[in-house]
Amino acid sequence: LLRTSRGGTAALLLLGGVGIVGLRDPRGIRPLCFGQLKADGDDERVLAYAAASESSAFCAQGFDLVRDVAKGEAVIFSGSARDGGGLHVRSLRLPTTAAQPFRPCIFEYIYMARPDSVLDGVEVYAARKNMGTELGRLLRSRKYGREDDDGVDADSVIDVVVPVPDTSRVCALTCASILGVPYEEGLTKTRHIARTFIMSSEQGGPETTRSAAVRKKLAPVASVLRGKRVLLVDDSIVRGSTAAAIVDMLRGAGCRSVHFASSAPPVLFPNFYGIDLPTGDDLIARHAIKEFARAPTAAAAADLDMRMEDIVGPCVASVIGADSVVFQRLTGLRKAVNDARQGGPELEFEESMFTGSYPAGRPRGDDGSSAAFDASDLEGIASIDVV
């Protein structure tokens, strides 16, 4: 299985006569770790092992994290705590794995993982705090802040920072601290509605149906928002339909202005390694770039070195109805995650959704339906600078 694994894989197998096998793909794109449950008062006796994609799964069961499964590794758990033989853990690794670069998926730290998890030595909570720091510094450099701050543009004044619950809360709290602006919970969440950004056309139907799902999921706190100039912080902007519905909701609650900040860079490409993202023009940032390229403004034509953030932000803002949109820089995101790592060398990440560079290749076929991956598929992939 390890030899034939392509793309991003983390799997648990129950094999008769062998035990439980946990394996991780040769580049470590998808996370996998294991923990152990020890007997009370006996640190040497292990009662059970458990494997999961996140360390947060262990705490409620009384397990302690042992370590992450390495890239290209299969960990075999066998034996029984009830017989005299005890439990055993064996490790198998492909010799060719050493030549493959380690590339954990950066979107795990932005959105997928729980904040109390530790993935490959990175504390997710700390990473999201750092994302807020980097985002706050970027916003200050672009003249966002309090009305009484020196150098703040009149159109970029922020009265309150509001997170889109739940994953952006930590980032928004730190961002508010950097800006010196109050943090408020201006949106309440119903916890029984599915994730709207991954709704397929069949699940979500037209955009109006997806927007209706957002309205069932979130509700504005009018007393927090009325008359305020709001900075809305979310983990990412994917389709834009969720963001547009939230912006419309906030305006309906009486906001004077709504600025939108994303703790992730623009999502420009599909992901083939386990993150369920839309493709093509369903990605709002990609659509915005294509529209910009088709009909560039005079200002853009005069400045061929205009940064990605100066192109995508205004285009996305016009689509979702926000006064402005600011995306995290990829360099800032990388720094935020690495600064939260508990020792060891700096990580490089699988970040294909932002760059279009696929470390394990792409599926053959435009629709991404083929399971075949090949390194030669990397040839000709255009990488867009979002630094």
XYZ file of N, CA, C and O in Angstrom, residues 181-355:
700
model
N -8.152 47.386 18.614
C -9.588 47.561 18.384
C -10.349 46.512 19.199
O -9.868 45.370 19.338
N -11.516 46.846 19.773
C -12.273 45.845 20.543
C -12.652 44.622 19.706
O -12.945 44.737 18.515
N -12.630 43.472 20.386
C -13.082 42.212 19.793
C -14.475 41.927 20.324
O -14.717 42.006 21.532
N -15.397 41.593 19.422
C -16.766 41.287 19.829
C -17.287 40.069 19.079
O -16.947 39.865 17.904
N -18.113 39.281 19.746
C -18.796 38.161 19.108
C -20.073 38.693 18.462
O -21.142 38.705 19.065
N -19.951 39.136 17.239
C -21.073 39.749 16.538
C -21.931 38.778 15.752
O -22.927 39.178 15.142
N -21.509 37.490 15.727
C -22.270 36.453 15.033
C -22.447 35.263 15.966
O -21.505 34.851 16.635
N -23.656 34.737 16.016
C -23.901 33.506 16.767
C -24.105 32.370 15.783
O -24.576 32.583 14.660
N -23.754 31.162 16.211
C -23.737 30.022 15.298
C -24.673 28.924 15.763
O -24.683 28.549 16.940
N -25.452 28.387 14.818
C -26.221 27.168 15.035
C -25.332 25.993 14.650
O -24.847 25.928 13.518
N -25.138 25.065 15.552
C -24.118 24.044 15.365
C -24.581 22.823 14.588
O -23.865 21.848 14.484
N -25.778 22.844 14.061
C -26.308 21.643 13.420
C -26.455 21.809 11.907
O -27.197 21.086 11.265
N -25.763 22.794 11.328
C -25.794 23.028 9.887
C -24.456 22.596 9.295
O -23.398 22.888 9.856
N -24.494 21.905 8.163
C -23.271 21.399 7.535
C -22.379 22.542 7.057
O -22.834 23.673 6.875
N -21.100 22.232 6.843
C -20.171 23.222 6.297
C -20.663 23.677 4.936
O -20.854 22.872 4.034
N -20.838 24.982 4.766
C -21.436 25.484 3.526
C -20.428 25.653 2.392
O -20.792 25.574 1.228
N -19.136 25.863 2.721
C -18.180 26.132 1.638
C -17.896 24.892 0.799
O -17.444 24.986 -0.335
N -18.163 23.669 1.368
C -17.904 22.450 0.604
C -19.176 21.865 0.015
O -19.133 20.796 -0.578
N -20.310 22.562 0.173
C -21.551 22.060 -0.426
C -21.405 21.968 -1.934
O -21.014 22.933 -2.595
N -21.718 20.801 -2.489
C -21.714 20.662 -3.942
C -22.984 21.287 -4.497
O -23.884 21.672 -3.760
N -23.056 21.388 -5.820
C -24.249 21.940 -6.438
C -25.478 21.113 -6.077
O -26.575 21.626 -5.874
N -25.285 19.787 -5.992
C -26.407 18.919 -5.667
C -26.862 19.134 -4.230
O -28.034 19.132 -3.924
N -25.891 19.339 -3.312
C -26.241 19.527 -1.915
C -26.790 20.919 -1.662
O -27.784 21.095 -0.980
N -26.104 21.908 -2.225
C -26.464 23.281 -1.925
C -27.417 23.893 -2.926
O -28.061 24.894 -2.642
N -27.500 23.305 -4.111
C -28.367 23.864 -5.130
C -27.831 25.204 -5.592
O -26.633 25.464 -5.585
N -28.697 26.109 -5.982
C -28.279 27.435 -6.412
C -27.623 28.200 -5.272
O -27.747 27.839 -4.102
N -26.954 29.292 -5.614
C -26.306 30.100 -4.597
C -27.316 30.617 -3.580
O -26.992 30.809 -2.407
N -28.551 30.876 -4.010
C -29.567 31.345 -3.072
C -29.827 30.300 -1.995
O -30.058 30.634 -0.836
N -29.781 29.012 -2.368
C -29.988 27.948 -1.391
C -28.812 27.864 -0.442
O -28.977 27.683 0.770
N -27.604 28.009 -0.963
C -26.427 27.979 -0.108
C -26.448 29.172 0.848
O -26.112 29.056 2.020
N -26.873 30.340 0.356
C -26.978 31.519 1.207
C -28.022 31.311 2.299
O -27.851 31.773 3.431
N -29.101 30.608 1.953
C -30.127 30.307 2.963
C -29.552 29.427 4.057
O -29.870 29.595 5.243
N -28.688 28.475 3.677
C -28.046 27.615 4.671
C -27.146 28.434 5.592
O -27.067 28.180 6.800
N -26.465 29.447 5.033
C -25.621 30.323 5.843
C -26.468 31.086 6.853
O -26.100 31.243 8.026
N -27.624 31.554 6.414
C -28.499 32.325 7.308
C -29.076 31.460 8.420
O -29.373 31.954 9.516
N -29.267 30.183 8.135
C -29.702 29.271 9.199
C -28.566 28.987 10.170
O -28.780 28.738 11.355
N -27.351 29.045 9.653
C -26.176 28.695 10.449
C -25.720 29.851 11.331
O -25.257 29.644 12.458
N -25.814 31.078 10.817
C -25.301 32.246 11.525
C -26.387 33.307 11.690
O -27.239 33.463 10.816
N -26.315 34.036 12.793
C -27.251 35.135 13.029
C -26.483 36.314 13.620
O -25.612 36.122 14.485
N -26.754 37.539 13.166
C -26.037 38.705 13.679
C -26.547 39.142 15.052
O -27.719 38.977 15.379
N -25.641 39.687 15.853
C -26.006 40.299 17.128
C -26.093 41.801 16.873
O -25.075 42.498 16.869
N -27.296 42.287 16.636
C -27.490 43.664 16.179
C -26.933 44.694 17.152
O -26.380 45.725 16.740
N -27.022 44.434 18.449
C -26.541 45.400 19.436
C -25.030 45.606 19.364
O -24.517 46.665 19.726
N -24.319 44.596 18.881
C -22.866 44.701 18.716
C -22.511 45.417 17.425
O -21.512 46.142 17.344
N -23.337 45.251 16.409
C -22.979 45.669 15.054
C -23.557 47.023 14.639
O -22.979 47.698 13.781
N -24.674 47.409 15.207
C -25.395 48.599 14.719
C -24.530 49.853 14.805
O -23.988 50.193 15.853
N -24.383 50.529 13.659
C -23.644 51.775 13.592
C -22.135 51.631 13.613
O -21.411 52.637 13.631
N -21.624 50.405 13.583
C -20.178 50.170 13.701
C -19.524 49.937 12.341
O -20.141 49.426 11.407
N -18.248 50.300 12.293
C -17.398 49.967 11.145
C -16.674 48.677 11.511
O -15.814 48.669 12.387
N -17.042 47.595 10.840
C -16.680 46.247 11.281
C -15.570 45.654 10.415
O -15.597 45.769 9.182
N -14.605 45.012 11.084
C -13.654 44.149 10.395
C -14.083 42.720 10.669
O -14.024 42.255 11.815
N -14.527 42.028 9.655
C -14.952 40.638 9.762
C -13.759 39.748 9.430
O -13.129 39.915 8.379
N -13.421 38.809 10.309
C -12.268 37.921 10.098
C -12.773 36.497 9.913
O -13.516 35.979 10.755
N -12.366 35.864 8.815
C -12.692 34.460 8.572
C -11.410 33.711 8.224
O -10.397 34.318 7.861
N -11.479 32.371 8.313
C -10.279 31.583 8.041
C -9.895 31.603 6.574
O -8.731 31.505 6.219
N -10.885 31.710 5.671
C -10.606 31.696 4.234
C -11.841 32.162 3.483
O -12.934 32.251 4.049
N -11.647 32.468 2.207
C -12.760 32.755 1.299
C -12.607 31.790 0.131
O -11.620 31.851 -0.598
N -13.569 30.895 -0.038
C -13.456 29.853 -1.057
C -14.367 30.170 -2.241
O -13.924 30.688 -3.258
N -15.649 29.885 -2.109
C -16.595 30.224 -3.179
C -16.969 31.706 -3.148
O -17.281 32.300 -4.173
N -17.035 32.256 -1.958
C -17.485 33.640 -1.795
C -18.955 33.754 -1.463
O -19.402 34.810 -1.005
N -19.725 32.694 -1.681
C -21.158 32.765 -1.407
C -21.438 32.904 0.085
O -22.325 33.666 0.494
N -20.685 32.187 0.912
C -20.834 32.321 2.361
C -20.444 33.721 2.804
O -21.160 34.364 3.587
N -19.310 34.222 2.302
C -18.857 35.563 2.662
C -19.877 36.617 2.251
O -20.167 37.549 3.022
N -20.441 36.487 1.044
C -21.429 37.463 0.561
C -22.669 37.467 1.445
O -23.212 38.536 1.761
N -23.125 36.285 1.845
C -24.309 36.198 2.696
C -24.047 36.830 4.058
O -24.929 37.511 4.611
N -22.850 36.637 4.596
C -22.519 37.207 5.904
C -22.413 38.725 5.815
O -22.911 39.456 6.689
N -21.767 39.228 4.772
C -21.664 40.680 4.586
C -23.058 41.300 4.481
O -23.352 42.331 5.111
N -23.926 40.678 3.703
C -25.304 41.173 3.560
C -26.034 41.162 4.907
O -26.782 42.076 5.242
N -25.788 40.110 5.690
C -26.395 39.982 7.022
C -25.954 41.129 7.936
O -26.757 41.725 8.653
N -24.655 41.435 7.903
C -24.127 42.491 8.754
C -24.650 43.869 8.345
O -24.951 44.711 9.191
N -24.760 44.081 7.058
C -25.319 45.360 6.605
C -26.777 45.484 7.047
O -27.228 46.563 7.447
N -27.495 44.374 6.992
C -28.881 44.384 7.448
C -29.006 44.654 8.935
O -30.053 45.129 9.404
N -27.936 44.340 9.696
C -27.934 44.594 11.136
C -27.514 46.020 11.468
O -27.427 46.380 12.648
N -27.226 46.833 10.435
C -26.958 48.252 10.653
C -25.510 48.667 10.680
O -25.192 49.776 11.147
N -24.582 47.840 10.161
C -23.168 48.229 10.123
C -22.956 49.424 9.204
O -23.537 49.493 8.110
N -22.087 50.329 9.608
C -21.734 51.465 8.751
C -20.866 51.018 7.583
O -20.996 51.514 6.457
N -19.952 50.089 7.869
C -19.099 49.524 6.813
C -18.681 48.129 7.240
O -18.663 47.805 8.427
N -18.343 47.302 6.237
C -17.915 45.930 6.493
C -16.651 45.652 5.694
O -16.689 45.613 4.457
N -15.540 45.490 6.398
C -14.282 45.080 5.785
C -14.076 43.607 6.111
O -14.461 43.139 7.178
N -13.459 42.884 5.193
C -13.326 41.430 5.336
C -11.847 41.067 5.269
O -11.151 41.458 4.332
N -11.367 40.333 6.268
C -9.973 39.875 6.278
C -9.942 38.355 6.355
O -10.651 37.750 7.161
N -9.117 37.748 5.520
C -8.978 36.296 5.483
C -7.634 35.890 6.063
O -6.594 36.438 5.667
N -7.644 34.926 7.001
C -6.375 34.475 7.576
C -5.615 33.553 6.625
O -4.499 33.143 6.921
N -6.222 33.226 5.479
C -5.557 32.448 4.437
C -5.367 33.322 3.197
O -6.141 34.256 2.957
N -4.373 33.022 2.382
C -4.229 33.703 1.094
C -5.396 33.342 0.164
O -6.222 32.481 0.493
N -5.475 33.957 -1.006
C -6.541 33.608 -1.960
C -6.456 32.137 -2.386
O -5.383 31.653 -2.732
N -7.582 31.440 -2.342
C -7.651 30.049 -2.806
C -7.862 30.080 -4.317
O -8.936 30.446 -4.800
N -6.826 29.674 -5.056
C -6.823 29.830 -6.511
C -6.912 28.514 -7.278
O -7.208 28.518 -8.469
N -6.637 27.397 -6.590
C -6.542 26.116 -7.281
C -7.285 25.035 -6.497
O -7.418 25.128 -5.278
N -7.750 23.994 -7.183
C -8.370 22.864 -6.461
C -7.334 22.089 -5.666
O -6.129 22.221 -5.902
N -7.813 21.308 -4.710
C -6.931 20.457 -3.931
C -7.256 19.002 -4.229
O -8.416 18.612 -4.164
N -6.238 18.208 -4.540
C -6.440 16.799 -4.894
C -5.965 15.851 -3.790
O -5.895 14.653 -3.996
N -5.631 16.411 -2.615
C -5.017 15.597 -1.576
C -5.874 15.470 -0.318
O -5.348 15.327 0.778
N -7.187 15.561 -0.458
C -8.033 15.272 0.688
C -8.858 16.422 1.224
O -9.671 16.228 2.117
N -8.678 17.645 0.705
C -9.505 18.781 1.096
C -10.575 18.962 0.029
O -10.265 19.134 -1.148
N -11.820 18.928 0.437
C -12.939 18.965 -0.511
C -13.224 20.399 -0.933
O -14.054 21.097 -0.348
N -12.504 20.863 -1.954
C -12.673 22.218 -2.471
C -13.288 22.183 -3.857
O -13.101 21.226 -4.608
N -14.023 23.242 -4.236
C -14.534 23.316 -5.608
C -13.401 23.547 -6.602
O -12.244 23.767 -6.212
N -13.726 23.516 -7.870
C -12.722 23.686 -8.919
C -13.101 24.862 -9.815
O -14.211 25.388 -9.751
N -12.133 25.268 -10.647
C -12.394 26.264 -11.686
C -12.923 27.571 -11.157
O -12.509 28.083 -10.111
N -13.878 28.140 -11.893
C -14.399 29.455 -11.562
C -15.296 29.465 -10.335
O -15.774 30.524 -9.921
N -15.575 28.294 -9.732
C -16.285 28.271 -8.452
C -15.429 28.870 -7.343
O -15.945 29.256 -6.294
N -14.116 28.946 -7.563
C -13.214 29.603 -6.617
C -13.232 31.096 -6.916
O -12.793 31.541 -7.972
N -13.728 31.895 -5.986
C -13.990 33.303 -6.268
C -12.718 34.086 -6.592
O -12.724 34.960 -7.464
N -11.608 33.768 -5.929
C -10.369 34.497 -6.198
C -9.852 34.186 -7.602
O -9.358 35.070 -8.311
N -9.970 32.938 -8.012
C -9.547 32.560 -9.366
C -10.412 33.262 -10.405
O -9.919 33.772 -11.419
N -11.712 33.280 -10.155
C -12.639 33.965 -11.060
C -12.299 35.456 -11.144
O -12.333 36.053 -12.223
N -11.951 36.056 -9.995
C -11.625 37.476 -9.968
C -10.393 37.776 -10.807
O -10.345 38.773 -11.542
N -9.389 36.904 -10.732
C -8.175 37.107 -11.520
C -8.483 37.032 -13.018
O -7.997 37.830 -13.822
N -9.295 36.052 -13.404
C -9.644 35.903 -14.812
C -10.404 37.122 -15.316
O -10.180 37.601 -16.429
N -11.308 37.647 -14.491
C -12.056 38.832 -14.886
C -11.137 40.039 -15.006
O -11.266 40.855 -15.913
N -10.178 40.124 -14.079
C -9.230 41.231 -14.110
C -8.365 41.157 -15.364
O -8.129 42.161 -16.029
N -7.912 39.957 -15.694
C -7.058 39.782 -16.868
C -7.821 40.087 -18.149
O -7.265 40.576 -19.132
N -9.134 39.809 -18.131
C -9.943 40.026 -19.314
C -10.229 41.513 -19.533
O -10.331 41.985 -20.640
N -10.394 42.235 -18.418
C -10.738 43.651 -18.528
C -9.943 44.454 -17.507
O -10.493 44.926 -16.508
N -8.634 44.605 -17.720
C -7.808 45.312 -16.736
C -8.164 46.791 -16.672
O -8.578 47.395 -17.659
N -8.004 47.357 -15.479
C -8.262 48.788 -15.326
C -7.070 49.573 -15.851
O -5.977 49.045 -16.032
N -7.294 50.848 -16.068
C -6.218 51.696 -16.561
C -5.077 51.757 -15.551
O -3.901 51.745 -15.911
N -5.460 51.809 -14.253
C -4.436 51.870 -13.212
C -3.581 50.612 -13.218
O -2.366 50.666 -13.056
N -4.228 49.464 -13.404
C -3.481 48.206 -13.420
C -2.570 48.136 -14.637
O -1.450 47.636 -14.561
N -3.061 48.611 -15.765
C -2.253 48.591 -16.983
C -1.011 49.453 -16.832
O 0.038 49.171 -17.405
N -1.124 50.513 -16.029
C 0.004 51.413 -15.836
C 1.014 50.868 -14.834
O 2.129 51.351 -14.752
N 0.614 49.860 -14.062
C 1.491 49.304 -13.041
C 1.543 47.791 -13.189
O 0.767 47.062 -12.600
N 2.463 47.329 -14.017
C 2.531 45.902 -14.299
C 3.030 45.102 -13.108
O 2.885 43.886 -13.071
N 3.619 45.775 -12.114
C 4.136 45.091 -10.942
C 3.138 45.089 -9.787
O 3.491 44.798 -8.651
N 1.880 45.406 -10.079
C 0.873 45.433 -9.015
C 0.809 44.076 -8.331
O 0.781 43.036 -8.988
N 0.763 44.066 -7.021
C 0.757 42.829 -6.261
C -0.565 42.095 -6.392
O -1.609 42.680 -6.680
N -0.504 40.798 -6.152
C -1.700 39.970 -6.155
C -2.772 40.532 -5.236
O -3.948 40.590 -5.573
N -2.375 40.990 -4.040
C -3.355 41.469 -3.073
C -4.072 42.720 -3.558
O -5.212 42.982 -3.180
N -3.422 43.493 -4.407
C -4.049 44.701 -4.943
C -4.995 44.393 -6.096
O -5.774 45.244 -6.501
N -4.903 43.181 -6.626
C -5.801 42.766 -7.704
C -6.985 41.995 -7.132
O -8.145 42.347 -7.350
N -6.673 40.953 -6.360
C -7.717 40.034 -5.916
C -8.628 40.674 -4.883
O -9.860 40.543 -4.951
N -8.052 41.385 -3.891
C -8.855 41.965 -2.829
C -9.999 42.828 -3.328
O -11.167 42.593 -2.996
N -9.718 43.858 -4.146
C -10.800 44.703 -4.643
C -11.820 43.954 -5.497
O -13.031 44.233 -5.424
N -11.345 42.995 -6.301
C -12.276 42.229 -7.145
C -13.222 41.386 -6.293
O -14.434 41.355 -6.535
N -12.679 40.699 -5.290
C -13.511 39.870 -4.418
C -14.451 40.744 -3.599
O -15.617 40.401 -3.390
N -13.963 41.904 -3.146
C -14.810 42.822 -2.374
C -16.038 43.246 -3.173
O -17.153 43.306 -2.639
N -15.838 43.515 -4.461
C -16.962 43.943 -5.292
C -17.990 42.825 -5.472
O -19.189 43.076 -5.573
N -17.524 41.570 -5.478
C -18.434 40.434 -5.665
C -19.218 40.140 -4.387
O -20.427 39.893 -4.435
N -18.549 40.170 -3.233
C -19.232 39.799 -1.983
C -19.908 40.991 -1.314
O -20.615 40.815 -0.313
N -19.692 42.200 -1.846
C -20.370 43.372 -1.308
C -19.700 44.009 -0.110
O -20.317 44.805 0.600
N -18.411 43.683 0.123
C -17.677 44.273 1.246
C -17.041 45.591 0.827
O -16.821 45.846 -0.360
N -16.739 46.427 1.808
C -16.045 47.679 1.506
C -14.612 47.414 1.075
O -14.070 48.158 0.248
N -13.992 46.382 1.634
C -12.656 45.977 1.199
C -12.428 44.542 1.646
O -13.108 44.029 2.538
N -11.461 43.898 0.999
C -11.060 42.540 1.363
C -9.536 42.490 1.409
O -8.857 42.964 0.482
N -9.000 41.934 2.487
C -7.548 41.771 2.639
C -7.258 40.296 2.893
O -7.862 39.680 3.782
N -6.349 39.736 2.109
C -5.932 38.343 2.272
C -4.566 38.278 2.955
O -3.688 39.098 2.684
N -4.416 37.283 3.823
C -3.111 36.991 4.418
C -2.090 36.713 3.318
O -2.411 36.112 2.290
N -0.856 37.144 3.529
C 0.213 36.791 2.592
C 0.711 35.384 2.901
O 0.740 34.965 4.053
N 1.116 34.685 1.862
C 1.583 33.313 2.041
C 2.831 33.263 2.915
O 2.989 32.356 3.738
N 3.699 34.244 2.770
C 4.899 34.288 3.618
C 4.512 34.441 5.084
O 5.117 33.833 5.966
N 3.503 35.259 5.357
C 3.034 35.446 6.725
C 2.401 34.191 7.286
O 2.584 33.858 8.468
N 1.661 33.467 6.441
C 1.031 32.218 6.872
C 2.085 31.172 7.216
O 1.994 30.496 8.260
N 3.080 31.027 6.361
C 4.156 30.059 6.629
C 4.866 30.383 7.948
O 5.148 29.499 8.754
N 5.152 31.655 8.146
C 5.839 32.081 9.368
C 4.975 31.789 10.598
O 5.474 31.315 11.637
N 3.669 32.058 10.485
C 2.766 31.845 11.616
C 2.776 30.387 12.068
O 2.818 30.101 13.269
N 2.754 29.471 11.122
C 2.708 28.051 11.473
C 4.054 27.589 12.008
O 4.135 26.889 13.029
N 5.132 27.983 11.359
C 6.455 27.544 11.816
C 6.817 28.118 13.178
O 7.490 27.452 13.978
N 6.375 29.326 13.479
C 6.667 29.921 14.787
C 5.942 29.194 15.918
O 6.295 29.358 17.094
N 4.913 28.388 15.573
C 4.175 27.628 16.578
C 4.716 26.212 16.739
O 4.157 25.420 17.502
N 5.806 25.892 16.054
C 6.364 24.542 16.128
C 7.252 24.385 17.342
O 8.026 25.287 17.692
N 7.135 23.234 17.983
C 7.889 22.959 19.206
C 9.253 22.358 18.857
O 9.500 21.168 19.041
N 10.144 23.179 18.347
C 11.476 22.713 18.008
C 11.525 22.049 16.647
O 10.512 21.845 15.988
N 12.719 21.702 16.205
C 12.903 21.064 14.910
C 13.061 22.077 13.799
O 12.838 23.274 13.978
N 13.445 21.606 12.614
C 13.646 22.518 11.480
C 12.335 23.104 10.985
O 11.258 22.575 11.269
N 12.433 24.199 10.263
C 11.241 24.803 9.672
C 10.582 23.843 8.691
O 11.260 23.139 7.943
N 9.256 23.844 8.716
C 8.507 22.997 7.796
C 8.268 23.710 6.472
O 8.122 24.937 6.422
N 8.250 22.932 5.400
C 7.702 23.393 4.134
C 6.393 22.640 3.934
O 6.249 21.504 4.385
N 5.425 23.259 3.243
C 4.062 22.760 3.298
C 3.506 22.383 1.932
O 3.979 22.857 0.891
N 2.479 21.539 1.976
C 1.633 21.323 0.813
C 0.644 22.479 0.809
O -0.199 22.611 1.689
N 0.753 23.345 -0.178
C -0.047 24.572 -0.245
C -0.560 24.804 -1.669
O -0.658 25.925 -2.146
N -0.896 23.696 -2.332
C -1.267 23.758 -3.745
C -2.484 24.624 -4.004
O -2.613 25.216 -5.075
N -3.401 24.719 -3.055
C -4.608 25.523 -3.270
C -4.290 27.010 -3.424
O -5.077 27.766 -3.965
N -3.104 27.412 -2.945
C -2.684 28.805 -3.062
C -1.716 29.031 -4.219
O -1.693 30.113 -4.805
N -0.895 28.035 -4.536
C 0.192 28.231 -5.501
C 0.015 27.474 -6.809
O 0.653 27.815 -7.804
